[in-house]
Amino acid sequence: MLSGQASPTAGHVSPHIPPSVQRLLDQLRNTPLSVHDSAWNLISWNPLWAALIGDPSAWRGKERNIAWRHFAGLPSRVTHTPEQQARFETALVSDLRSSGLPRSRVPTQRDEPGVCGAHDAPRHTTGGR
């Protein structure tokens, strides 16, 4: 136990928002923001973020995972230059690899039929680097 927090369980990503983070969110209520776990699952958002990105209230299951949404090519209001896109995809894959999930549970583009070709993600998700 560290700072009153239980150690994370291997292979488990907690959706819990600690009180210190919640206080920060409350102070930033005039800023669009969302909270994600280390596997990029959407946990919480404020109304300004919903107005900017789109209301995620109806998103269920995998639809709430920002990495999955991106690599699946789902519609998004976010635009990137090709360089930004490459950096974002590399950062997403890096986050997923370091999320504590077993490698077999880290979603990749190949997990979804019909997704290949939406993005150049396989170059990021293959290999054991």
CSV table of C-alpha atoms in Angstrom, one decimal:
chain,number,residue,atom,x,y,z
A,1,MET,CA,0.0,0.0,0.0
A,2,LEU,CA,1.3,3.4,-1.0
A,3,SER,CA,-0.2,6.7,0.1
A,4,GLY,CA,-3.3,4.9,1.4
A,5,GLN,CA,-3.9,3.3,-2.0
A,6,ALA,CA,-3.9,-0.5,-2.6
A,7,SER,CA,-1.3,-1.8,-5.1
A,8,PRO,CA,-2.8,-2.5,-8.5
A,9,THR,CA,-3.7,-6.0,-9.4
A,10,ALA,CA,-1.7,-7.4,-12.3
A,11,GLY,CA,-3.8,-7.3,-15.4
A,12,HIS,CA,-6.4,-5.0,-13.9
A,13,VAL,CA,-6.9,-1.4,-14.8
A,14,SER,CA,-9.0,0.4,-12.2
A,15,PRO,CA,-11.7,2.9,-13.3
A,16,HIS,CA,-11.6,4.5,-9.8
A,17,ILE,CA,-11.0,8.3,-9.8
A,18,PRO,CA,-9.1,9.2,-6.6
A,19,PRO,CA,-10.5,12.1,-4.5
A,20,SER,CA,-7.4,14.2,-5.4
A,21,VAL,CA,-8.1,13.9,-9.1
A,22,GLN,CA,-11.8,14.6,-8.5
A,23,ARG,CA,-10.9,17.8,-6.7
A,24,LEU,CA,-8.8,18.8,-9.6
A,25,LEU,CA,-11.6,18.1,-12.0
A,26,ASP,CA,-14.0,20.2,-9.9
A,27,GLN,CA,-11.5,23.2,-10.1
A,28,LEU,CA,-11.3,22.9,-13.9
A,29,ARG,CA,-15.0,22.9,-14.6
A,30,ASN,CA,-14.6,25.7,-17.1
A,31,THR,CA,-12.2,23.6,-19.2
A,32,PRO,CA,-13.2,20.7,-21.5
A,33,LEU,CA,-11.7,17.5,-20.0
A,34,SER,CA,-12.1,13.8,-19.7
A,35,VAL,CA,-10.6,11.1,-17.5
A,36,HIS,CA,-9.4,7.8,-18.9
A,37,ASP,CA,-7.8,4.8,-17.3
A,38,SER,CA,-4.3,3.7,-18.4
A,39,ALA,CA,-5.9,1.5,-21.2
A,40,TRP,CA,-7.7,4.6,-22.6
A,41,ASN,CA,-11.2,3.6,-21.4
A,42,LEU,CA,-13.3,6.7,-20.9
A,43,ILE,CA,-14.2,7.0,-17.2
A,44,SER,CA,-15.6,10.5,-16.8
A,45,TRP,CA,-16.1,13.8,-18.7
A,46,ASN,CA,-17.5,17.2,-18.3
A,47,PRO,CA,-20.2,18.9,-20.4
A,48,LEU,CA,-17.6,21.1,-22.2
A,49,TRP,CA,-15.7,18.0,-23.3
A,50,ALA,CA,-18.9,16.5,-24.6
A,51,ALA,CA,-19.8,19.7,-26.5
A,52,LEU,CA,-16.3,19.7,-28.1
A,53,ILE,CA,-15.8,16.0,-28.8
A,54,GLY,CA,-19.4,14.7,-28.9
A,55,ASP,CA,-21.6,13.4,-26.2
A,56,PRO,CA,-20.3,9.9,-25.2
A,57,SER,CA,-23.3,9.0,-23.1
A,58,ALA,CA,-24.5,6.4,-25.6
A,59,TRP,CA,-21.1,4.8,-26.0
A,60,ARG,CA,-21.0,1.3,-24.6
A,61,GLY,CA,-18.2,-1.3,-24.2
A,62,LYS,CA,-15.4,-0.9,-26.7
A,63,GLU,CA,-16.9,2.3,-27.9
A,64,ARG,CA,-15.7,4.0,-24.7
A,65,ASN,CA,-12.1,3.1,-25.4
A,66,ILE,CA,-10.5,6.0,-27.2
A,67,ALA,CA,-7.7,3.9,-28.6
A,68,TRP,CA,-10.1,1.4,-30.0
A,69,ARG,CA,-12.3,4.2,-31.5
A,70,HIS,CA,-9.2,5.7,-33.1
A,71,PHE,CA,-7.8,2.5,-34.7
A,72,ALA,CA,-11.3,1.3,-35.7
A,73,GLY,CA,-11.7,4.6,-37.7
A,74,LEU,CA,-14.9,5.6,-35.9
A,75,PRO,CA,-16.0,9.2,-36.7
A,76,SER,CA,-14.3,11.8,-34.7
A,77,ARG,CA,-14.3,15.6,-34.5
A,78,VAL,CA,-10.5,15.5,-33.8
A,79,THR,CA,-8.2,16.2,-36.8
A,80,HIS,CA,-4.5,15.6,-37.0
A,81,THR,CA,-1.7,16.3,-39.5
A,82,PRO,CA,0.0,13.1,-40.7
A,83,GLU,CA,2.9,13.8,-38.3
A,84,GLN,CA,0.5,14.4,-35.4
A,85,GLN,CA,-1.4,11.2,-36.3
A,86,ALA,CA,1.8,9.2,-36.3
A,87,ARG,CA,2.8,10.6,-32.9
A,88,PHE,CA,-0.7,10.1,-31.4
A,89,GLU,CA,-0.8,6.5,-32.6
A,90,THR,CA,2.7,5.7,-31.2
A,91,ALA,CA,1.7,7.3,-27.9
A,92,LEU,CA,-1.6,5.3,-27.7
A,93,VAL,CA,0.2,2.0,-28.4
A,94,SER,CA,2.9,2.9,-25.9
A,95,ASP,CA,0.3,3.7,-23.2
A,96,LEU,CA,-1.5,0.4,-23.9
A,97,ARG,CA,1.7,-1.6,-23.7
A,98,SER,CA,2.5,0.0,-20.3
A,99,SER,CA,-1.0,-0.1,-19.0
A,100,GLY,CA,-0.4,-3.3,-16.9
A,101,LEU,CA,-2.8,-5.3,-19.1
A,102,PRO,CA,-1.4,-8.7,-20.3
A,103,ARG,CA,-0.2,-8.2,-23.9
A,104,SER,CA,-3.0,-10.5,-25.1
A,105,ARG,CA,-5.6,-8.1,-23.7
A,106,VAL,CA,-4.2,-5.0,-25.3
A,107,PRO,CA,-6.5,-4.2,-28.2
A,108,THR,CA,-5.0,-4.0,-31.6
A,109,GLN,CA,-6.3,-3.2,-35.0
A,110,ARG,CA,-6.4,-6.9,-35.9
A,111,ASP,CA,-8.9,-7.5,-33.1
A,112,GLU,CA,-11.7,-6.2,-35.2
A,113,PRO,CA,-12.7,-7.6,-38.6
A,114,GLY,CA,-12.9,-4.9,-41.3
A,115,VAL,CA,-10.7,-2.5,-39.4
A,116,CYS,CA,-7.4,-3.1,-41.3
A,117,GLY,CA,-6.7,-0.3,-43.6
A,118,ALA,CA,-8.4,2.4,-41.5
A,119,HIS,CA,-5.0,3.4,-40.1
A,120,ASP,CA,-1.4,2.3,-40.3
A,121,ALA,CA,-1.6,0.9,-36.8
A,122,PRO,CA,-0.1,-2.6,-37.4
A,123,ARG,CA,3.4,-1.1,-37.7
A,124,HIS,CA,2.9,0.0,-34.1
A,125,THR,CA,1.2,-3.0,-32.7
A,126,THR,CA,3.4,-5.8,-34.0
A,127,GLY,CA,6.8,-6.9,-32.7
A,128,GLY,CA,7.9,-7.3,-29.1
A,129,ARG,CA,9.7,-4.0,-28.5
